[in-house]
mmCIF file of C-alpha atoms in Angstrom:
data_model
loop_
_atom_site.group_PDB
_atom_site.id
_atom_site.type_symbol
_atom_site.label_atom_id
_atom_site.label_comp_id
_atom_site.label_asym_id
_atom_site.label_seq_id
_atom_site.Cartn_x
_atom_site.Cartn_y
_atom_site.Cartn_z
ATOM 1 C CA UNK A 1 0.000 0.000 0.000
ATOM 2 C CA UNK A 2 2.624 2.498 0.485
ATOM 3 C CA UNK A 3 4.067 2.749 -3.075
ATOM 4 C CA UNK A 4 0.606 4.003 -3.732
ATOM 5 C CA UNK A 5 0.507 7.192 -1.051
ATOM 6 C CA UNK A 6 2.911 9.410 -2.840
ATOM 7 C CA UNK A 7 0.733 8.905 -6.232
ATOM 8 C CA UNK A 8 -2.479 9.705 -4.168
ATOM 9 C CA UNK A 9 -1.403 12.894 -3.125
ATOM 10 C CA UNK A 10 -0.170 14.097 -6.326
ATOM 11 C CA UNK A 11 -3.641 12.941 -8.063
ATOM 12 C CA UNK A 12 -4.617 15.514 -4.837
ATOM 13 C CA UNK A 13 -2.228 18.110 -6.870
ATOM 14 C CA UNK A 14 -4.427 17.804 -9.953
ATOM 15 C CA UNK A 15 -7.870 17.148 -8.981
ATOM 16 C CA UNK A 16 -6.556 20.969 -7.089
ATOM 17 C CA UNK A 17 -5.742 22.202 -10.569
ATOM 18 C CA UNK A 18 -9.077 21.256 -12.376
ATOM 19 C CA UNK A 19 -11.178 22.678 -9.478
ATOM 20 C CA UNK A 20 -9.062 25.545 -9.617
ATOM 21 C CA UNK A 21 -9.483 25.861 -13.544
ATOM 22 C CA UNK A 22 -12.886 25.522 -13.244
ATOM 23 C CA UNK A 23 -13.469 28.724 -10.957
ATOM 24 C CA UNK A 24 -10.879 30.354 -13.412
ATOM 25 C CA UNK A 25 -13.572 30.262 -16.155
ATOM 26 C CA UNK A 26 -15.758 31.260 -13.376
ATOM 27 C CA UNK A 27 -14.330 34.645 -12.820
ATOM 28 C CA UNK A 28 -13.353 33.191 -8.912
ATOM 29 C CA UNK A 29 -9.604 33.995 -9.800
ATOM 30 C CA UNK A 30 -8.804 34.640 -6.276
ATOM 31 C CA UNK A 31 -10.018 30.849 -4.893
ATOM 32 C CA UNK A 32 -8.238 29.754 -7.940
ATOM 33 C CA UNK A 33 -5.322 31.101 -6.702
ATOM 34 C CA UNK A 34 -5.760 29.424 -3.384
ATOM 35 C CA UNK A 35 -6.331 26.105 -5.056
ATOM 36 C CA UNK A 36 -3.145 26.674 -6.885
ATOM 37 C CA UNK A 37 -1.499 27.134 -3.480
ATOM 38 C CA UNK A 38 -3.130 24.099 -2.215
ATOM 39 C CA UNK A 39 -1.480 22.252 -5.581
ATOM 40 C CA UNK A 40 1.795 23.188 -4.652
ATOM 41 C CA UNK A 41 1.650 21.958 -1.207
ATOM 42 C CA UNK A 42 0.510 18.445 -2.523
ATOM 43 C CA UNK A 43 3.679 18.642 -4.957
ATOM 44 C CA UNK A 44 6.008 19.208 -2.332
ATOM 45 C CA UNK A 45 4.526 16.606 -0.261
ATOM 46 C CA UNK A 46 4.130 13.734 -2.883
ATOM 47 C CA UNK A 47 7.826 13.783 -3.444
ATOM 48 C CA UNK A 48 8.411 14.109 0.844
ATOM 49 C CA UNK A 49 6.074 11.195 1.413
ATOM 50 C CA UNK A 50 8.052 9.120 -1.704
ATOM 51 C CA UNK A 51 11.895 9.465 -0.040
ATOM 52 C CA UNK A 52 10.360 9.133 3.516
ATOM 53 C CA UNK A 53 8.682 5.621 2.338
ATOM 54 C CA UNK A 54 11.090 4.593 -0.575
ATOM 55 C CA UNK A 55 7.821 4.484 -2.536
ATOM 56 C CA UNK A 56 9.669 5.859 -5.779
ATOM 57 C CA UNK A 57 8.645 4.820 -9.398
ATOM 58 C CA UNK A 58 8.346 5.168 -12.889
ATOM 59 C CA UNK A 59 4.978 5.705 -12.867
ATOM 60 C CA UNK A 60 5.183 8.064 -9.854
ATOM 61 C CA UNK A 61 7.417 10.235 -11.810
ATOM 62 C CA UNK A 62 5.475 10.672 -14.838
ATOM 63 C CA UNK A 63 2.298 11.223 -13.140
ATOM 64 C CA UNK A 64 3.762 13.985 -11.425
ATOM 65 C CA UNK A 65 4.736 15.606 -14.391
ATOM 66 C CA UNK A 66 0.763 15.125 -15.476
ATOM 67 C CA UNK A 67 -0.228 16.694 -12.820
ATOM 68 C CA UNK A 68 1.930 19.082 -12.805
ATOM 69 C CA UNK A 69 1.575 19.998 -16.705
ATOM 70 C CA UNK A 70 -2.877 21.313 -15.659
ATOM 71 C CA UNK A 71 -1.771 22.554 -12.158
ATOM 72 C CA UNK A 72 1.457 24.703 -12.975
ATOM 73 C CA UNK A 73 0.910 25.106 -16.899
ATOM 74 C CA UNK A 74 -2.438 24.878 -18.113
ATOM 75 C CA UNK A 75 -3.658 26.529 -14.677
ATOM 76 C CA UNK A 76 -1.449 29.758 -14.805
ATOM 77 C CA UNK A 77 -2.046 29.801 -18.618
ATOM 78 C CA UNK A 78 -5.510 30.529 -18.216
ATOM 79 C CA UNK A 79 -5.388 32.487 -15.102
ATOM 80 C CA UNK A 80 -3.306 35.033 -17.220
ATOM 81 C CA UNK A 81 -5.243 34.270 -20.560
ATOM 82 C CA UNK A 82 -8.367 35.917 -18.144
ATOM 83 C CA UNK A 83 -5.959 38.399 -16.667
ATOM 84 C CA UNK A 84 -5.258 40.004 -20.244
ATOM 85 C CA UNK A 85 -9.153 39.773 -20.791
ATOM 86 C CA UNK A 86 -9.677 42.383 -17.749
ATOM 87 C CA UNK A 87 -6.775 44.497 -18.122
ATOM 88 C CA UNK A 88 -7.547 47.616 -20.138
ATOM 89 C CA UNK A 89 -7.083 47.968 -23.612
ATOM 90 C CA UNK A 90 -3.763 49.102 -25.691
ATOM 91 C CA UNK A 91 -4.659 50.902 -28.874
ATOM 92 C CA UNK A 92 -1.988 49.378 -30.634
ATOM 93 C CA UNK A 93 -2.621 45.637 -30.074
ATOM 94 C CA UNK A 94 -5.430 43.233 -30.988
ATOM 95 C CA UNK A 95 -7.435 42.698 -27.948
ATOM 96 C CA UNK A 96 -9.294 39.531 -29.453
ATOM 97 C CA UNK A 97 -6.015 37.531 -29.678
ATOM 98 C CA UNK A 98 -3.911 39.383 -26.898
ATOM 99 C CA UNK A 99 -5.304 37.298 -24.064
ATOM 100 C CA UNK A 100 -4.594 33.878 -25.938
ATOM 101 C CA UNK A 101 -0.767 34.901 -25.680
ATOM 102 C CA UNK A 102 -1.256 33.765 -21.884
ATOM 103 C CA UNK A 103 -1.244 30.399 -22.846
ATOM 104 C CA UNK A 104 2.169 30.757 -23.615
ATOM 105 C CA UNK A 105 3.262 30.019 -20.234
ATOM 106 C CA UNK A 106 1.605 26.336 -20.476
ATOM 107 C CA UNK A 107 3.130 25.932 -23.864
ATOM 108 C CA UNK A 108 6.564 26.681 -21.983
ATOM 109 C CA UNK A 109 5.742 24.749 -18.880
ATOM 110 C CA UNK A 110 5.150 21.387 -20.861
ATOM 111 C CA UNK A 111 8.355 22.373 -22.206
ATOM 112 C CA UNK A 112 10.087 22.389 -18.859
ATOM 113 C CA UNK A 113 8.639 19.502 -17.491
ATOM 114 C CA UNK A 114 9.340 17.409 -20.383
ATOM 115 C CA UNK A 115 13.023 18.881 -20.274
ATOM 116 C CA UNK A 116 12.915 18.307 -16.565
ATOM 117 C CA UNK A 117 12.365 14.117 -16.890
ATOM 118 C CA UNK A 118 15.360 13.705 -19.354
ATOM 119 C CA UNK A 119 17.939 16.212 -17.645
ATOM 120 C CA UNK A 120 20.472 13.814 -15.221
ATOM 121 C CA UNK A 121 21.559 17.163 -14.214
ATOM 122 C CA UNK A 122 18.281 18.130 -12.312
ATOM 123 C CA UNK A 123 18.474 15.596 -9.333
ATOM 124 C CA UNK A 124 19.851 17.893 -6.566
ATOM 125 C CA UNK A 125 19.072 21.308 -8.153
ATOM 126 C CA UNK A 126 16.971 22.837 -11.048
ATOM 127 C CA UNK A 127 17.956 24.320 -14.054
ATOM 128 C CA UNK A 128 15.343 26.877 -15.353
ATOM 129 C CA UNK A 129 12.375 28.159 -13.448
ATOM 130 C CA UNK A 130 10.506 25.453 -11.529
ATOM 131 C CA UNK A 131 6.511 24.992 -12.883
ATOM 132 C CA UNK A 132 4.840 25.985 -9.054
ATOM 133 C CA UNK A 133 7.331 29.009 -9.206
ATOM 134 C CA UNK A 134 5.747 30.490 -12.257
ATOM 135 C CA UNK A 135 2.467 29.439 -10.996
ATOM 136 C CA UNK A 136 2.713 30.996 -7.830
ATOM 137 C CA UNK A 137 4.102 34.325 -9.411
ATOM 138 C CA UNK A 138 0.739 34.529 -11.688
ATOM 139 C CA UNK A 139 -1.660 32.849 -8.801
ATOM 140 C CA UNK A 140 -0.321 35.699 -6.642
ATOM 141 C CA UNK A 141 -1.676 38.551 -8.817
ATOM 142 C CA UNK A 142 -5.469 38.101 -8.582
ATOM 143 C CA UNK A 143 -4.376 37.749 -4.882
ATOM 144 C CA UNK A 144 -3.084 41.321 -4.872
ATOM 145 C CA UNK A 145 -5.831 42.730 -6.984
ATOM 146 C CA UNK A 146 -8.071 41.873 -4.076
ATOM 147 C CA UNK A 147 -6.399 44.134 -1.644
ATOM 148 C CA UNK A 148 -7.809 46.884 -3.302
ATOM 149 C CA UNK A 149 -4.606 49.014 -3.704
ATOM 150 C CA UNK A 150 -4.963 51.442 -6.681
ATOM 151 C CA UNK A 151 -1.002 50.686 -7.525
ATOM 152 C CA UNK A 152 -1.769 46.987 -7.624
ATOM 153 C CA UNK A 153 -4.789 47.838 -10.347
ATOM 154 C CA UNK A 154 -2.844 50.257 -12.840
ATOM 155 C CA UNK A 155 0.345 47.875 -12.683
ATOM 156 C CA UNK A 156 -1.299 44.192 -12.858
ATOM 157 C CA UNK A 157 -4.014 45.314 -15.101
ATOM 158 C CA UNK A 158 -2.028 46.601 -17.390
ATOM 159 C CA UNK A 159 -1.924 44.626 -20.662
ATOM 160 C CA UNK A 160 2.096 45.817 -21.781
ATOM 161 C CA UNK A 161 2.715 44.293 -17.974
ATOM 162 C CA UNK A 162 1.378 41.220 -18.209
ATOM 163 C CA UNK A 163 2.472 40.139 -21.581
ATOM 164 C CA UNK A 164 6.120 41.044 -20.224
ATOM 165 C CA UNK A 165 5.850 39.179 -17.423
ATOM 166 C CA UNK A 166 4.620 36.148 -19.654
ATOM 167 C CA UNK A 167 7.258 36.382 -21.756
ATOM 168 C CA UNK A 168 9.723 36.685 -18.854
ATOM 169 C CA UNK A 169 8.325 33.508 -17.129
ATOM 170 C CA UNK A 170 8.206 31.324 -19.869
ATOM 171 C CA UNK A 171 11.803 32.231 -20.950
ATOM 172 C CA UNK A 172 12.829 31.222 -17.686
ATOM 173 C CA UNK A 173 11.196 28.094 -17.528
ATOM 174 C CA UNK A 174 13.784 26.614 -20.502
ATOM 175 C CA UNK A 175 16.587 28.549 -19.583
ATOM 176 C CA UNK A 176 20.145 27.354 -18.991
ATOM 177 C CA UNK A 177 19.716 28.815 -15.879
ATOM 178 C CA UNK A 178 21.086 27.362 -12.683
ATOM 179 C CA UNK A 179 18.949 27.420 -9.601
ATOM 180 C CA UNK A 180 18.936 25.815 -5.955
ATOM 181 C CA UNK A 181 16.326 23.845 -4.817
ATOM 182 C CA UNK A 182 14.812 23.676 -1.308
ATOM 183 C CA UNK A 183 15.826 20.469 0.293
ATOM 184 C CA UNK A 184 17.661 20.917 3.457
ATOM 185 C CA UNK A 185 19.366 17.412 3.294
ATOM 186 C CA UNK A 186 20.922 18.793 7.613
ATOM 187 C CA UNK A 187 20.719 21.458 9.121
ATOM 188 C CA UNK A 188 24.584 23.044 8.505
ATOM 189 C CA UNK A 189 24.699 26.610 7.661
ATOM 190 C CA UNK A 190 27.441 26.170 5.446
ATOM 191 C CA UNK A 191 25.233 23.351 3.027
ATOM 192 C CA UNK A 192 22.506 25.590 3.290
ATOM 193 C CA UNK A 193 23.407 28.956 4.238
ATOM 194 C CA UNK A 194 21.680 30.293 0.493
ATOM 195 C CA UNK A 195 18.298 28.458 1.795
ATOM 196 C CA UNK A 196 18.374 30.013 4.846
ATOM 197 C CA UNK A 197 18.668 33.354 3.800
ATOM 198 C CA UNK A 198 16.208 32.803 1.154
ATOM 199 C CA UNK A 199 13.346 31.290 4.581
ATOM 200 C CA UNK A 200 14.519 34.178 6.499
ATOM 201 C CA UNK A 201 14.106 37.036 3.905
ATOM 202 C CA UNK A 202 10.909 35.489 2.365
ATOM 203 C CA UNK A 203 9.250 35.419 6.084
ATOM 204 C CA UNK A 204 10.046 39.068 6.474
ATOM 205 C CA UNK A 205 8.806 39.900 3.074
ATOM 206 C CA UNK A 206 5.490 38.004 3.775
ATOM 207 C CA UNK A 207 5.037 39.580 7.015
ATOM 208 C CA UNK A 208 5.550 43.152 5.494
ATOM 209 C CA UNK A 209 3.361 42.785 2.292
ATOM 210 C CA UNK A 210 1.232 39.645 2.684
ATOM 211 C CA UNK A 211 0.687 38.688 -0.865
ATOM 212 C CA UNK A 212 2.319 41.803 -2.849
ATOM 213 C CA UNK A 213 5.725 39.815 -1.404
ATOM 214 C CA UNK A 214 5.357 36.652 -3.569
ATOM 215 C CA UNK A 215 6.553 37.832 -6.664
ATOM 216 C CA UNK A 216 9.185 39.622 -4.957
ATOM 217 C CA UNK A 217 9.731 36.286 -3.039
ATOM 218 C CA UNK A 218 10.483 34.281 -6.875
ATOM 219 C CA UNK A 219 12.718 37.232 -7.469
ATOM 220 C CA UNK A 220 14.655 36.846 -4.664
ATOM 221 C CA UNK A 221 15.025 33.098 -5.628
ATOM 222 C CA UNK A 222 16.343 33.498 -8.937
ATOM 223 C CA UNK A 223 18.915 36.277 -7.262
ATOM 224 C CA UNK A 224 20.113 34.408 -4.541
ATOM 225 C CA UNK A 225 20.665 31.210 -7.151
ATOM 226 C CA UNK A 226 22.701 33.305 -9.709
ATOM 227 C CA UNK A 227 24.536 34.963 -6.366
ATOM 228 C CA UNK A 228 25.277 30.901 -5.018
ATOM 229 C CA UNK A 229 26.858 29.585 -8.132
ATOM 230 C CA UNK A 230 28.757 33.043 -8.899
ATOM 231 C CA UNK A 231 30.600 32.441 -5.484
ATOM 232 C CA UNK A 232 30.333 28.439 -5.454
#
């Protein structure tokens, strides 16, 4: 029975990203950016629960990567795709195709994730953005929309913005870019002194600007990765 926990709880991961694709096309952007939370937490603990057990398999990896593929690419996709839909017209672009370019970022995240089962090189570290990263960055938007700060509505909703920042993310899924990943394999500042600082800064951040800090927060990871292998 065991070999089969870590596989339930990623099918947990993307029965979170249908029910949160479903509220996308809803409107409910904000609960779909809790769901997508929600997702994430599964996908961190599928892979927990498989080296805690030894419950790793073939099958395990590749369903992960199907879950992963609606949850963290066809999820943010839309979420933007609906994003560009709200966000007030530019005179100079074609606002019936505009908010298809969101789907980009799904394009790009099957991409990564197929890159991502192939690469040897990916084991103990990532190379490009990670799929929940860039779904976390676009989940957190809606998420600061809803605090009602006039900023947060003439920067998010702004169409030149978010086709930037899709174009941005999904370059950085596939890119030869090295970055850490958060497994703390003991507890020795000098293994993990870059993971530390990146907890310790990311708590502060949170606790100064809630949910404006998240895309700050995948900032600071990308940062702090090309800082780590400049001075490994």
């Amino acid at each position: 029975m065991k070999k089969h926990i870590p596989n339930f709880i990623t099918c947990l991961n993307l029965f979170s990203g249908c029910v949160a694709l479903y509220l996308i096309f809803q409107n409910e952007l904000v609960y779909a950016s809790y769901l997508v939370g929600l997702a994430a937490v599964f996908d961190f603990l599928d892979g927990m629960v498989a080296r805690v057990l030894g419950a790793y398999s073939e099958i395990g990896k590749q369903l992960d990567s199907l879950a992963d593929v609606v949850s963290f690419g066809v999820v943010p996709g839309a979420m933007m795709f609906m994003l560009l839909q709200r966000a007030e017209e530019v005179s100079f672009l074609p606002e019936t195709i505009v908010p298809f370019a969101g789907f980009i970022i799904t394009v790009f995240s099957a991409l990564r994730l197929a890159k991502f089962n192939i690469d040897t090189r990916q084991t103990t570290s990532f190379i490009g953005l990670p799929t929940p990263a860039c779904a976390i960055f676009v989940a957190s938007l809606p998420l600061i929309l809803a605090s009602g700060e006039l900023m947060a509505f003439a920067i998010i909703l702004n169409k030149l913005v978010l086709l930037a920042a899709t174009l941005i993310l999904s370059f950085l899924l596939v890119a030869e870019l090295p970055l850490f990943a958060l497994k703390f394999k003991n507890l020795n500042w000098a293994d993990n002194s870059v993971r530390f600082i990146f907890v310790g800064l990311s708590v502060i951040l949170l606790a100064l600007l809630n949910f404006a800090a998240i895309p700050l927060i995948i900032v600071l990871y990308i940062v702090l990765s090309i800082f780590n292998k400049q001075t490994a």
